Short mmCIF file of C-alpha atoms in Angstrom, two decimals:
data_model
loop_
_atom_site.label_atom_id
_atom_site.label_comp_id
_atom_site.label_asym_id
_atom_site.label_seq_id
_atom_site.Cartn_x
_atom_site.Cartn_y
_atom_site.Cartn_z
CA MET A 1 -0.68 16.30 6.95
CA ARG A 2 -0.47 12.86 8.87
CA SER A 3 -3.64 10.50 8.74
CA PHE A 4 -3.84 6.93 11.37
CA VAL A 5 -7.37 5.53 10.57
CA ALA A 6 -6.98 2.13 9.23
CA LEU A 7 -9.37 -1.10 9.88
CA LEU A 8 -7.06 -4.52 10.29
CA ALA A 9 -9.01 -7.82 10.58
CA PRO A 10 -8.04 -11.19 9.50
CA VAL A 11 -9.53 -12.67 6.70
CA LEU A 12 -8.98 -14.77 3.34
CA ALA A 13 -7.22 -12.66 1.13
CA VAL A 14 -7.73 -12.50 -2.57
CA ALA A 15 -5.60 -10.12 -4.92
CA ASN A 16 -6.90 -6.81 -5.32
CA PRO A 17 -5.16 -4.50 -7.80
CA ILE A 18 -4.53 -1.16 -7.96
CA GLY A 19 -7.09 0.82 -9.94
CA ILE A 20 -8.57 4.17 -10.95
CA VAL A 21 -12.42 4.25 -10.40
CA ALA A 22 -14.90 7.31 -11.20
CA GLY A 23 -16.63 9.56 -9.27
CA ASP A 24 -19.38 12.13 -9.90
CA ASP A 25 -16.90 14.59 -11.54
CA THR A 26 -14.07 12.23 -13.23
CA PRO A 27 -13.00 12.66 -17.05
CA ALA A 28 -14.06 10.18 -19.58
CA ALA A 29 -12.94 6.82 -18.74
CA ASP A 30 -10.98 6.07 -22.14
CA GLN A 31 -8.80 9.45 -21.37
CA ILE A 32 -7.71 7.23 -18.07
CA SER A 33 -4.26 5.33 -18.16
CA ILE A 34 -1.50 3.71 -16.29
CA VAL A 35 1.50 4.50 -18.70
CA SER A 36 4.26 2.57 -16.31
CA ALA A 37 4.79 1.14 -12.95
CA SER A 38 7.86 0.29 -11.19
CA ALA A 39 9.07 -0.59 -7.49
CA SER A 40 11.62 -0.25 -5.49
CA GLY A 41 13.35 -0.64 -1.90
CA ASN A 42 14.75 -3.73 0.18
CA GLY A 43 11.16 -5.01 0.63
CA CYS A 44 10.82 -5.25 -3.00
CA PRO A 45 14.27 -6.17 -5.03
CA GLN A 46 14.90 -6.66 -8.74
CA GLY A 47 13.42 -9.77 -9.56
CA THR A 48 10.84 -10.16 -6.76
CA VAL A 49 7.81 -8.24 -8.04
CA THR A 50 5.38 -9.45 -10.54
CA THR A 51 2.64 -6.44 -12.05
CA ASP A 52 -0.83 -7.69 -13.99
CA LEU A 53 -1.45 -4.58 -16.05
CA ALA A 54 -5.25 -4.77 -17.54
CA SER A 55 -6.14 -4.29 -21.57
CA ASP A 56 -7.57 -1.13 -20.98
CA ALA A 57 -4.45 0.04 -18.82
CA THR A 58 -6.63 1.44 -15.63
CA VAL A 59 -6.19 -1.32 -13.14
CA ILE A 60 -2.07 -3.11 -12.39
CA THR A 61 -1.42 -5.72 -9.84
CA PHE A 62 1.61 -6.07 -7.81
CA GLY A 63 2.75 -9.11 -6.33
CA PHE A 64 5.43 -9.51 -3.66
CA ASP A 65 7.96 -12.38 -3.42
CA ALA A 66 10.54 -10.79 -0.76
CA PHE A 67 7.98 -8.42 1.08
CA GLN A 68 9.09 -10.44 4.56
CA VAL A 69 10.23 -9.11 8.02
CA TYR A 70 11.03 -11.21 10.91
CA THR A 71 12.30 -11.43 14.24
CA GLY A 72 13.18 -13.15 17.33
CA PRO A 73 16.55 -15.23 17.94
CA GLY A 74 19.06 -15.26 15.30
CA THR A 75 17.50 -12.10 13.39
CA GLY A 76 19.20 -9.01 13.62
CA PRO A 77 18.10 -5.14 12.54
CA ALA A 78 17.81 -5.54 8.80
CA ASP A 79 15.34 -8.37 9.19
CA LYS A 80 12.90 -6.65 11.30
CA SER A 81 12.15 -3.57 8.59
CA LYS A 82 11.71 -3.86 4.93
CA ASN A 83 9.69 -1.09 2.39
CA CYS A 84 8.83 -1.19 -1.04
CA GLN A 85 7.97 2.00 -2.95
CA LEU A 86 5.73 1.74 -5.58
CA HIS A 87 5.63 4.44 -8.57
CA LEU A 88 2.98 4.54 -10.99
CA ASN A 89 2.88 7.24 -14.00
CA LEU A 90 -0.36 8.22 -14.58
CA LYS A 91 -1.94 9.98 -17.81
CA TYR A 92 -5.42 11.63 -17.47
CA PRO A 93 -6.92 14.77 -19.22
CA GLY A 94 -5.80 18.59 -18.67
CA GLY A 95 -8.17 20.09 -16.26
CA PHE A 96 -8.63 17.08 -13.52
CA GLN A 97 -6.78 16.21 -10.55
CA PHE A 98 -7.20 13.16 -8.26
CA ALA A 99 -6.92 11.75 -4.75
CA ILE A 100 -6.15 8.88 -2.78
CA VAL A 101 -9.36 8.24 -0.39
CA GLU A 102 -8.38 4.28 -0.38
CA SER A 103 -6.47 1.45 -0.06
CA THR A 104 -6.23 -2.47 0.57
CA TYR A 105 -3.52 -4.63 1.79
CA HIS A 106 -3.43 -8.23 1.98
CA GLY A 107 -0.86 -10.52 3.75
CA TYR A 108 -0.37 -13.18 6.46
CA ALA A 109 1.38 -12.51 9.92
CA GLN A 110 2.41 -14.85 12.77
CA LEU A 111 3.46 -12.77 16.11
CA GLU A 112 3.87 -14.32 19.23
CA THR A 113 3.07 -12.62 22.64
CA GLY A 114 5.11 -9.20 22.82
CA VAL A 115 5.90 -8.98 19.16
CA THR A 116 4.03 -5.99 17.67
CA GLY A 117 3.62 -5.71 13.89
CA THR A 118 3.78 -2.18 12.45
CA PHE A 119 2.41 -1.06 8.84
CA TYR A 120 2.85 2.31 7.12
CA SER A 121 2.04 3.63 4.14
CA THR A 122 2.70 7.10 2.60
CA TYR A 123 1.26 8.52 -0.39
CA TYR A 124 2.67 11.43 -2.38
CA PHE A 125 3.28 12.99 -5.77
CA SER A 126 6.92 13.60 -7.40
CA GLN A 127 5.65 17.05 -8.41
CA ASP A 128 5.18 18.04 -4.91
CA ALA A 129 7.00 15.18 -2.81
CA ALA A 130 6.64 17.34 0.43
CA ALA A 131 2.87 16.85 0.48
CA THR A 132 2.27 13.70 1.91
CA THR A 133 -0.44 11.17 3.70
CA THR A 134 0.74 8.84 5.90
CA THR A 135 -1.25 5.83 7.52
CA ARG A 136 0.02 3.58 10.21
CA THR A 137 -1.63 0.23 11.60
CA SER A 138 -0.25 -1.75 14.35
CA ILE A 139 -0.85 -5.93 15.11
CA ASP A 140 -0.08 -6.87 18.98
CA GLY A 141 1.03 -10.17 18.74
CA GLY A 142 -0.89 -13.15 20.88
CA GLY A 143 -4.06 -15.17 20.70
CA LEU A 144 -5.29 -15.76 17.33
CA TRP A 145 -1.86 -14.14 15.79
CA ALA A 146 0.42 -16.45 17.44
CA ASP A 147 -0.59 -19.45 15.14
CA GLY A 148 -0.59 -17.16 12.32
CA GLN A 149 -3.55 -15.22 10.07
CA VAL A 150 -4.10 -14.05 6.98
CA TYR A 151 -5.03 -10.21 7.46
CA THR A 152 -6.50 -7.34 5.94
CA LYS A 153 -5.13 -3.90 6.14
CA GLN A 154 -7.61 -1.24 4.97
CA ASP A 155 -6.49 2.55 4.96
CA GLN A 156 -9.22 5.52 4.70
CA VAL A 157 -8.03 8.53 4.51
CA PRO A 158 -9.58 11.36 5.53
CA THR A 159 -10.63 14.45 3.35
CA ALA A 160 -8.69 16.78 5.44
CA SER A 161 -5.51 14.69 4.67
CA ILE A 162 -6.05 14.38 1.28
CA ILE A 163 -3.28 15.14 -1.44
CA TRP A 164 -4.17 16.02 -4.78
CA SER A 165 -2.01 15.34 -8.18
CA PRO A 166 -0.96 18.33 -9.71
CA CYS A 167 -3.71 19.74 -12.72
CA GLY A 168 -2.11 18.40 -15.77
CA ALA A 169 -2.08 15.48 -18.12
CA THR A 170 0.55 13.47 -16.13
CA GLY A 171 1.38 12.65 -12.42
CA ILE A 172 3.66 10.24 -10.78
CA LEU A 173 1.88 8.42 -7.91
CA ASN A 174 4.45 6.94 -4.90
CA VAL A 175 3.15 4.49 -2.01
CA ASN A 176 6.09 4.18 0.06
CA ASN A 177 5.20 0.81 2.23
CA ARG A 178 6.92 -0.26 5.36
CA ILE A 179 6.37 -2.72 7.72
CA ALA A 180 8.38 -3.03 11.16
CA LEU A 181 8.16 -5.63 13.80
CA THR A 182 9.16 -4.52 17.46
CA SER A 183 9.36 -6.76 20.51
CA SER A 184 9.43 -6.72 24.09
CA ASN A 185 10.31 -10.33 24.36
CA ALA A 186 14.07 -11.52 23.51
CA THR A 187 12.49 -14.65 22.91
CA ALA A 188 9.46 -14.10 21.02
CA SER A 189 9.40 -14.72 17.52
CA GLY A 190 7.49 -13.36 14.61
CA GLN A 191 7.18 -12.87 11.22
CA ILE A 192 5.11 -10.97 8.25
CA SER A 193 5.13 -12.11 4.67
CA ASP A 194 4.03 -12.87 1.95
CA ASP A 195 5.25 -16.18 1.02
CA ASP A 196 2.42 -18.01 -1.28
CA ALA A 197 1.23 -17.06 -4.30
CA THR A 198 -2.31 -17.51 -3.30
CA VAL A 199 -2.00 -15.26 -0.62
CA ALA A 200 -0.46 -12.32 -1.91
CA PHE A 201 0.48 -9.01 -0.65
CA THR A 202 -1.33 -6.87 -3.25
CA GLN A 203 -2.97 -3.46 -2.78
CA GLN A 204 -6.10 -1.77 -4.68
CA VAL A 205 -6.10 1.90 -4.51
CA HIS A 206 -9.04 4.10 -5.35
CA VAL A 207 -8.91 7.80 -6.34
CA SER A 208 -11.30 10.62 -6.13
CA TRP A 209 -11.33 12.89 -9.22
CA GLN A 210 -12.39 16.89 -9.24
CA ALA A 211 -12.10 19.36 -11.54
CA CYS A 212 -9.16 21.94 -11.23
CA LYS A 213 -10.05 25.30 -10.28
#
């Protein structure tokens, strides 16, 4: 399944965590926890990712120091596309399952006319890797983006495209994020990066719960 519903706007970015939030039909909050988390990919090599797990183990914040792409004179194909996949091992009571319904990203983009930056986020659970939901959003360069802007990208996944975790007591959620730059002008330059500690490319994921049937 594939979804392409997203909102993109330049705003002041702040650090936002991955979080587990309650709904009308949810297990008790103290029965839900993030057991462990990791990241992999050429956009987040070892030593470039920071994590901050809340004391109640329900919220974790990722920060990225190397999730950056560039295009323009002197750059090569490897500079124009990067990915970073997040892996969250979640513990929750048997008899419940959850689904991703919304996520938010922050970062910085500077794109000259002719350069397009595209963001892809694919969500899936390791127990059923064939069932995925992918969101896609693009920025066309020029205008305010030519001088550089902080951005917020918000994905809202429609109910028809929601993927549900396996019923049971554990689930491994994977979020594969990819940023790519393309250009119709060989002399135009562009970048999408997270190179400032106060403008973090972080992610907030909201989940919806239901009782297993």
